[in-house]
mmCIF file of C-alpha atoms in Angstrom:
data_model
loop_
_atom_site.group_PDB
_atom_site.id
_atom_site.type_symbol
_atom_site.label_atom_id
_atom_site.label_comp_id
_atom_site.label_asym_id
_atom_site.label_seq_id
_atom_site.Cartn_x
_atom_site.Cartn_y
_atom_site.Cartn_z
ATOM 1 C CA UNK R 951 93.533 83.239 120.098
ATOM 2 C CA UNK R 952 90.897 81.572 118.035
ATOM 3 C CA UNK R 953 90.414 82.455 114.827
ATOM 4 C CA UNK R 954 88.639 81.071 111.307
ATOM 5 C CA UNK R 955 89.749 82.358 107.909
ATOM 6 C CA UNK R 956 88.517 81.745 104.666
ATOM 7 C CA UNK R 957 91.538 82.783 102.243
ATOM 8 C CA UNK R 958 89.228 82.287 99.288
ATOM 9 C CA UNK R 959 86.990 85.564 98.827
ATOM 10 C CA UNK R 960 84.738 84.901 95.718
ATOM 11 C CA UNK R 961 84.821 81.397 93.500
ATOM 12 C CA UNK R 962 83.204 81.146 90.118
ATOM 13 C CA UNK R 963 82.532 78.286 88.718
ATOM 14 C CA UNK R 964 80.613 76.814 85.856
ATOM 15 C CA UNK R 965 77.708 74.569 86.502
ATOM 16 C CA UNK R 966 78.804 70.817 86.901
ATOM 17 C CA UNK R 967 82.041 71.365 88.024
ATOM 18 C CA UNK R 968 83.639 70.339 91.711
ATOM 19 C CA UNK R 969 84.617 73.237 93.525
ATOM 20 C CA UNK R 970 85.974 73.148 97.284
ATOM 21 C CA UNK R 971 85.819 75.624 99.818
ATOM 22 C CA UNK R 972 89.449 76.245 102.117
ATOM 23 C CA UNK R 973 89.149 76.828 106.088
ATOM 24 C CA UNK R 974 91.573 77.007 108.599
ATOM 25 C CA UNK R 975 91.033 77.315 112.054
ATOM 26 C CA UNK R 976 93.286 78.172 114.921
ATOM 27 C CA UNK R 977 92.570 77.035 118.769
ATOM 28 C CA UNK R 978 93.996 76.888 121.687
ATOM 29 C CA UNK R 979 91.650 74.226 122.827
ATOM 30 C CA UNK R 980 91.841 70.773 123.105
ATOM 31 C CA UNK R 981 87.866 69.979 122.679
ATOM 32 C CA UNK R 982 85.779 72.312 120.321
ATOM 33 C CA UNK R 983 83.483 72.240 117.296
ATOM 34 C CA UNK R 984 83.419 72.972 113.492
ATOM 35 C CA UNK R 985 80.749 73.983 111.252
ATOM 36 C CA UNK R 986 79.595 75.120 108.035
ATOM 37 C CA UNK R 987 76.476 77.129 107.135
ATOM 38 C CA UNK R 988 75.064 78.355 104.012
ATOM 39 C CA UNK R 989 73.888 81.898 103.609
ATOM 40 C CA UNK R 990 71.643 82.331 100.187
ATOM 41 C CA UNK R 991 70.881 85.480 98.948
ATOM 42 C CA UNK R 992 67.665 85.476 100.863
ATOM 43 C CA UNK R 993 69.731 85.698 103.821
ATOM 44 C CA UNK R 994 69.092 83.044 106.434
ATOM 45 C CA UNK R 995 71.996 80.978 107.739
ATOM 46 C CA UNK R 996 71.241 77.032 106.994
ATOM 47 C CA UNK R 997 73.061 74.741 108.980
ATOM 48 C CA UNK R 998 74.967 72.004 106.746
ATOM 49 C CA UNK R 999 77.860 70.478 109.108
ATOM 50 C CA UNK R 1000 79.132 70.160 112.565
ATOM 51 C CA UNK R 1001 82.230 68.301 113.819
ATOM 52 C CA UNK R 1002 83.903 67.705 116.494
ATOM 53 C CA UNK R 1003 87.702 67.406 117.481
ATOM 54 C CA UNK R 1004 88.175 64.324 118.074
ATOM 55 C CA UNK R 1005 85.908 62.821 115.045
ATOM 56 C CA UNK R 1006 88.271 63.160 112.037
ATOM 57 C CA UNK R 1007 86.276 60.930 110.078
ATOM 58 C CA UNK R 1008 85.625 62.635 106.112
ATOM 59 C CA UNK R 1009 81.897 62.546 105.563
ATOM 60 C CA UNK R 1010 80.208 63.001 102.554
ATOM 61 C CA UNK R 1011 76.288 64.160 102.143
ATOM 62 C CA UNK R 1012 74.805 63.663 98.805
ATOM 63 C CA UNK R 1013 76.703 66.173 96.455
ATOM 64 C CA UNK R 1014 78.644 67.533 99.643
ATOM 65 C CA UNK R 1015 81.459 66.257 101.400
ATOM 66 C CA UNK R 1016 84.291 67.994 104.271
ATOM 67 C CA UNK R 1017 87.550 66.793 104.968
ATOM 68 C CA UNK R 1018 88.869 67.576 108.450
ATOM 69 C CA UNK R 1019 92.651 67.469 108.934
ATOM 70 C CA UNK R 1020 93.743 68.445 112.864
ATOM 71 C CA UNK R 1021 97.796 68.373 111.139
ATOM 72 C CA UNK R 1022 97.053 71.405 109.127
ATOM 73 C CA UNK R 1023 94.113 72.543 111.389
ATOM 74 C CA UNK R 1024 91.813 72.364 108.252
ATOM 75 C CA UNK R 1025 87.829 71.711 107.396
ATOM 76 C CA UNK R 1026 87.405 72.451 103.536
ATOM 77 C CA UNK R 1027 83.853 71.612 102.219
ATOM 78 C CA UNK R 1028 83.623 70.288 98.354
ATOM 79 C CA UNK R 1029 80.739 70.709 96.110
ATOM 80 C CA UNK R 1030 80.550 67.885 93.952
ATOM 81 C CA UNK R 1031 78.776 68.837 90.474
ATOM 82 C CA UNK R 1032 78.114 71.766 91.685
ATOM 83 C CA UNK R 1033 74.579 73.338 90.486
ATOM 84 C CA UNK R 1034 73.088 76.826 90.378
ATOM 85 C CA UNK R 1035 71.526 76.897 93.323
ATOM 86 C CA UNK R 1036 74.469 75.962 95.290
ATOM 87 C CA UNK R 1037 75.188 79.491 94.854
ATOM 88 C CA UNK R 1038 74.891 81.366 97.929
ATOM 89 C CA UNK R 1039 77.837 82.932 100.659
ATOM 90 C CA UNK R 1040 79.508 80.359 102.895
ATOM 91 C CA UNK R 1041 81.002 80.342 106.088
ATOM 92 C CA UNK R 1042 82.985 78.216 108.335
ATOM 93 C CA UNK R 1043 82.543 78.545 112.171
ATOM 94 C CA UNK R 1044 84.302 77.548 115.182
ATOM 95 C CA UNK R 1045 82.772 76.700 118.696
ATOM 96 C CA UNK R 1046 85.324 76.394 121.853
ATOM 97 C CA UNK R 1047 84.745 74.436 124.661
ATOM 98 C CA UNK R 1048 86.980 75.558 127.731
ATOM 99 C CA UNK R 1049 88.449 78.845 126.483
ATOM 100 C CA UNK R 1050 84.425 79.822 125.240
ATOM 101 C CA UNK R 1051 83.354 78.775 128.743
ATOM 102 C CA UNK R 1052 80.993 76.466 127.415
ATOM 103 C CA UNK R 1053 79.047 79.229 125.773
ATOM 104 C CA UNK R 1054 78.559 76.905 122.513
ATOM 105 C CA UNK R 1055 79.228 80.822 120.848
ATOM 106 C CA UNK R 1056 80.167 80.233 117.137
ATOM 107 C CA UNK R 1057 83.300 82.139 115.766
ATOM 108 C CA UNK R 1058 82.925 83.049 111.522
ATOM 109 C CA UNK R 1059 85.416 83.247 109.396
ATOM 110 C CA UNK R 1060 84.743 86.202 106.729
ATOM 111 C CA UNK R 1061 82.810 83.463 104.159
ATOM 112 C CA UNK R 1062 83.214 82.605 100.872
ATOM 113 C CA UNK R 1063 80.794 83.479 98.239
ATOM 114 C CA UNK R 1064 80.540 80.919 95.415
ATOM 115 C CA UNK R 1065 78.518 81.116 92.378
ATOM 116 C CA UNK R 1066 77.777 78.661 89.989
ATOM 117 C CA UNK R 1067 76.959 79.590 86.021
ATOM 118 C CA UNK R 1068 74.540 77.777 84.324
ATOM 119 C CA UNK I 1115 56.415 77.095 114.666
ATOM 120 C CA UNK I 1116 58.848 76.037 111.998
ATOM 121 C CA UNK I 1117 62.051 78.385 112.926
ATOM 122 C CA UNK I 1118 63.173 80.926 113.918
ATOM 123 C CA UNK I 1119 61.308 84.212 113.496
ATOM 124 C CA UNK I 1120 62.353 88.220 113.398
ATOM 125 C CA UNK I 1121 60.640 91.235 113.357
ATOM 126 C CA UNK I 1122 61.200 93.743 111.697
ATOM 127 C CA UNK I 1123 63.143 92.432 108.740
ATOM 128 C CA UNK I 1124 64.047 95.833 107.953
ATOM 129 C CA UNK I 1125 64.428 99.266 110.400
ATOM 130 C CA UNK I 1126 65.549 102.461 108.832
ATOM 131 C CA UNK I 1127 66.171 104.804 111.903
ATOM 132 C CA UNK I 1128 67.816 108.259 112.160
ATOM 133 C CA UNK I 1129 70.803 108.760 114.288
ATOM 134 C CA UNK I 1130 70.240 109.036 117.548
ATOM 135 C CA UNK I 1131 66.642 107.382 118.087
ATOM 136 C CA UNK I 1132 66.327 104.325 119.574
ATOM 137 C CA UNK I 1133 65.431 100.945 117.986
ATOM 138 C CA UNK I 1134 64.320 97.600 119.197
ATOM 139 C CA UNK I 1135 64.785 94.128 117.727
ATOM 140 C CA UNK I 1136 62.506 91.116 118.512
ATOM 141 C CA UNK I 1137 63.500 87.316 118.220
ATOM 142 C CA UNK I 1138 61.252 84.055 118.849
ATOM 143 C CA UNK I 1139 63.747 81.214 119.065
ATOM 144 C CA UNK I 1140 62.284 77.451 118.280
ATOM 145 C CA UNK I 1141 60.358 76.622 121.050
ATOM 146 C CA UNK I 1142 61.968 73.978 123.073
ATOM 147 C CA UNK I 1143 65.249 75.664 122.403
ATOM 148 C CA UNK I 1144 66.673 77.184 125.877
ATOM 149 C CA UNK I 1145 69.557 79.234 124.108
ATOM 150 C CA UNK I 1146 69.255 82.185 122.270
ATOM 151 C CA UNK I 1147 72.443 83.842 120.641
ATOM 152 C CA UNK I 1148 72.483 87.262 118.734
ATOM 153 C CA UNK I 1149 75.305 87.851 116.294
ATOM 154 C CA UNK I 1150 75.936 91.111 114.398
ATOM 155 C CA UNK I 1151 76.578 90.772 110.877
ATOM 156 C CA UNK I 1152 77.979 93.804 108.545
ATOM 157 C CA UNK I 1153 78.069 93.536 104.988
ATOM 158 C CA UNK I 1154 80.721 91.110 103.897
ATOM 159 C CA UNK I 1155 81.789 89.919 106.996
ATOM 160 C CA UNK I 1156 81.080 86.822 109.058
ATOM 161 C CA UNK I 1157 78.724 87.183 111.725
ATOM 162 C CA UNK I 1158 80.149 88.184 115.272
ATOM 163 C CA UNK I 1159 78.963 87.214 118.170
ATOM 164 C CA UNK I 1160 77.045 89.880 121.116
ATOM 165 C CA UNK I 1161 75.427 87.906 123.558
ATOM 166 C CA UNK I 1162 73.676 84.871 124.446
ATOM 167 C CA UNK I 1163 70.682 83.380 127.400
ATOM 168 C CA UNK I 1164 70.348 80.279 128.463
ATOM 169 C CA UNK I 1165 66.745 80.645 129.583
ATOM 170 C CA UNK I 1166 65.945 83.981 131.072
ATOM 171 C CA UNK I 1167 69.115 84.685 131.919
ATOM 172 C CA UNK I 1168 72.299 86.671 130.020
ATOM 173 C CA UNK I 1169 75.291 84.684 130.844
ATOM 174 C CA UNK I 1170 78.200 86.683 128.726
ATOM 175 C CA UNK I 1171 78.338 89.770 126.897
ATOM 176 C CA UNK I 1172 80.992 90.471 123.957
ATOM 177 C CA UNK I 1173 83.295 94.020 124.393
ATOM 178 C CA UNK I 1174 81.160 94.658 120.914
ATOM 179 C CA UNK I 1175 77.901 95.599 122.995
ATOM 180 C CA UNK I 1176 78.244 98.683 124.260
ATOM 181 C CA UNK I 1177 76.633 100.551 126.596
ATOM 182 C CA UNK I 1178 73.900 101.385 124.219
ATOM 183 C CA UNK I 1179 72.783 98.239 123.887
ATOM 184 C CA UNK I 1180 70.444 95.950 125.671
ATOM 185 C CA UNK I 1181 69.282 92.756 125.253
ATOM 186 C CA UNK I 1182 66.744 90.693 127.440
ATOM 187 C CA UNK I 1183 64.617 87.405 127.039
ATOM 188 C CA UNK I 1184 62.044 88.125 130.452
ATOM 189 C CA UNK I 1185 60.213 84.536 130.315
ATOM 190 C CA UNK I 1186 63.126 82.378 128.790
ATOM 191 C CA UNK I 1187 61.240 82.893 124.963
ATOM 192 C CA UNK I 1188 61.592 85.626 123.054
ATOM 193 C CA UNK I 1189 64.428 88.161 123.304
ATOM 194 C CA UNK I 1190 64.423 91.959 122.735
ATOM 195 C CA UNK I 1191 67.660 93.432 121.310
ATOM 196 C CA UNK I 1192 67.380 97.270 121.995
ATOM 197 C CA UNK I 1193 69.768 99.963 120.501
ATOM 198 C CA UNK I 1194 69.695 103.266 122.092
ATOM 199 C CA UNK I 1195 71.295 106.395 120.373
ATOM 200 C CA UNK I 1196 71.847 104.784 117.270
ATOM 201 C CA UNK I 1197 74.914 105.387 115.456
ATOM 202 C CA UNK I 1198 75.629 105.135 111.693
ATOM 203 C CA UNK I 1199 78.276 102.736 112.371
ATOM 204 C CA UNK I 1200 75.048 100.603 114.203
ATOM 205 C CA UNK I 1201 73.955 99.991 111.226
ATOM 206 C CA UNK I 1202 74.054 95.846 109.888
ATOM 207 C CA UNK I 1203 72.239 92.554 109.775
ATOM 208 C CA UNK I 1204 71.341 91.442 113.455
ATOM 209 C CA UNK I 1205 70.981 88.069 113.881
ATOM 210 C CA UNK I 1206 68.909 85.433 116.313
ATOM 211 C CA UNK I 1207 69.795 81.968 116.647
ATOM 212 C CA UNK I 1208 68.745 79.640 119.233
ATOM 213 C CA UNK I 1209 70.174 75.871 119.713
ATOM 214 C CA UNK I 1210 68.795 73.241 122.437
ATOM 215 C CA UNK I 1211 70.946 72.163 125.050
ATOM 216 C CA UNK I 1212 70.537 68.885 126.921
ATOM 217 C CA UNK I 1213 71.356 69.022 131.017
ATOM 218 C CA UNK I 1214 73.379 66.122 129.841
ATOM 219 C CA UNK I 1215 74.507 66.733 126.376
ATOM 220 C CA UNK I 1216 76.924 68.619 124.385
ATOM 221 C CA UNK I 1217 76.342 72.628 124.336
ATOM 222 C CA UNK I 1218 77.973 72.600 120.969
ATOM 223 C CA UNK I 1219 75.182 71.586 118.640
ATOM 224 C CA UNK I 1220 73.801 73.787 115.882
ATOM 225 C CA UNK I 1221 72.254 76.766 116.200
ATOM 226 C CA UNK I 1222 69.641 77.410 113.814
ATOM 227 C CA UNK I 1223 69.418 81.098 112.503
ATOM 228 C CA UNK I 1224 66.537 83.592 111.812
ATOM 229 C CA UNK I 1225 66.428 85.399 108.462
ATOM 230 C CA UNK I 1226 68.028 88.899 110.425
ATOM 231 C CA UNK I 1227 67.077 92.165 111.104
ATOM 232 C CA UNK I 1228 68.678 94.544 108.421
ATOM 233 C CA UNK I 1229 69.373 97.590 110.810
ATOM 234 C CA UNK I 1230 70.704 101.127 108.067
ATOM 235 C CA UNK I 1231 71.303 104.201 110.721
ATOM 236 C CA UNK I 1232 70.914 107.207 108.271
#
């Protein structure tokens, strides 16, 4: 069955600090897709990151970077000098390809919510 | 059009009446997902169109609920009878999927409907 969790509930963190944000995945599939998105408090999911299973490549994006390990089924996101308005609820997401149907459907884990003090 | 739009942001309904959601995806986007979020939890998938028409379902959307999108545009998400346990953050997100291409790439999120059943 597939399934995303997100052990970490709530992080704290002082401003200007690294922080980095645990997921781990579980698939039956061969082919599918991970992602991250950022929920602020105003609500609105913001895409930052999607992979795919067969690109295991790191990749880094300014302040952000994700390391995806297939051994230990892991995508963890890190915050690099993490700043106040990096606050905001987190969530990693899974897409399947054959077992989904090809829906492209995205499956959440339960998010972490980080926040940064100035 | 910049996004992805939803109206009403907020709906405070008694139990039992019947509500409806709207969503305008981006407008070359031919896939519209709605997700159910409740407070502290990940978002869960209910259904999704590709164009006008509703190709899966989740066991989540019960009877009582009906979604449609008549011209392939904007989608209606109506809630009949609502229940307390109805109540939560429903979300629209629409992606753009090539003939060709992958049907995993992102799906871009409006800012939710926040749905509280009294």
């Amino acid at each position: 069955a597939q399934k995303v969790t997100q052990a970490q509930t709530e992080i704290s963190v002082v401003e200007k600090e690294d922080v980095t944000l645990d997921c781990v995945y579980e698939t039956r599939d061969t082919t599918y897709y991970l992602f991250w998105y950022k929920q602020p408090p105003s609500g609105e999911l913001v895409f930052l990151i999607r992979r795919n299973s067969f690109d295991e490549q790191n990749e880094i994006s300014g302040r952000y970077s994700w390391n995806f390990q297939k051994s230990t089924s892991s995508f963890n996101f890190t915050i690099t000098a993490s700043q106040v308005v990096d606050s905001a609820v987190y969530f990693c997401a899974l897409s399947e390809a054959r077992s989904s149907g090809n829906t492209g459907k995205l499956i959440f884990g339960q998010g972490t919510t980080l926040q940064v003090k100035p | 059009d910049t996004g992805v739009s939803q109206d009403p942001r907020h709906k405070i309904t008694k139990r039992g009446q019947n509500v409806t959601f709207r969503c305008d995806p981006i407008s070359e986007h031919n896939r519209l997902y709605w997700y159910r979020q409740t407070l502290g939890q990940g978002p869960e998938f209910l259904t999704y169109f590709q164009n006008e028409a509703q190709l899966e379902k989740s066991r989540l959307l019960s009877d009582r609920f009906s979604a449609e999108r008549p011209k392939g545009s904007f989608s209606t998400l109506e809630i009949q009878r609502t229940e307390q346990g109805d109540s939560a953050m429903y979300l629209c997100a629409s992606s753009l999927i090539m003939a060709s291409g992958s049907v995993y790439n992102e799906q871009f999120f409006g800012p939710g409907t926040r749905l509280t059943v009294l």
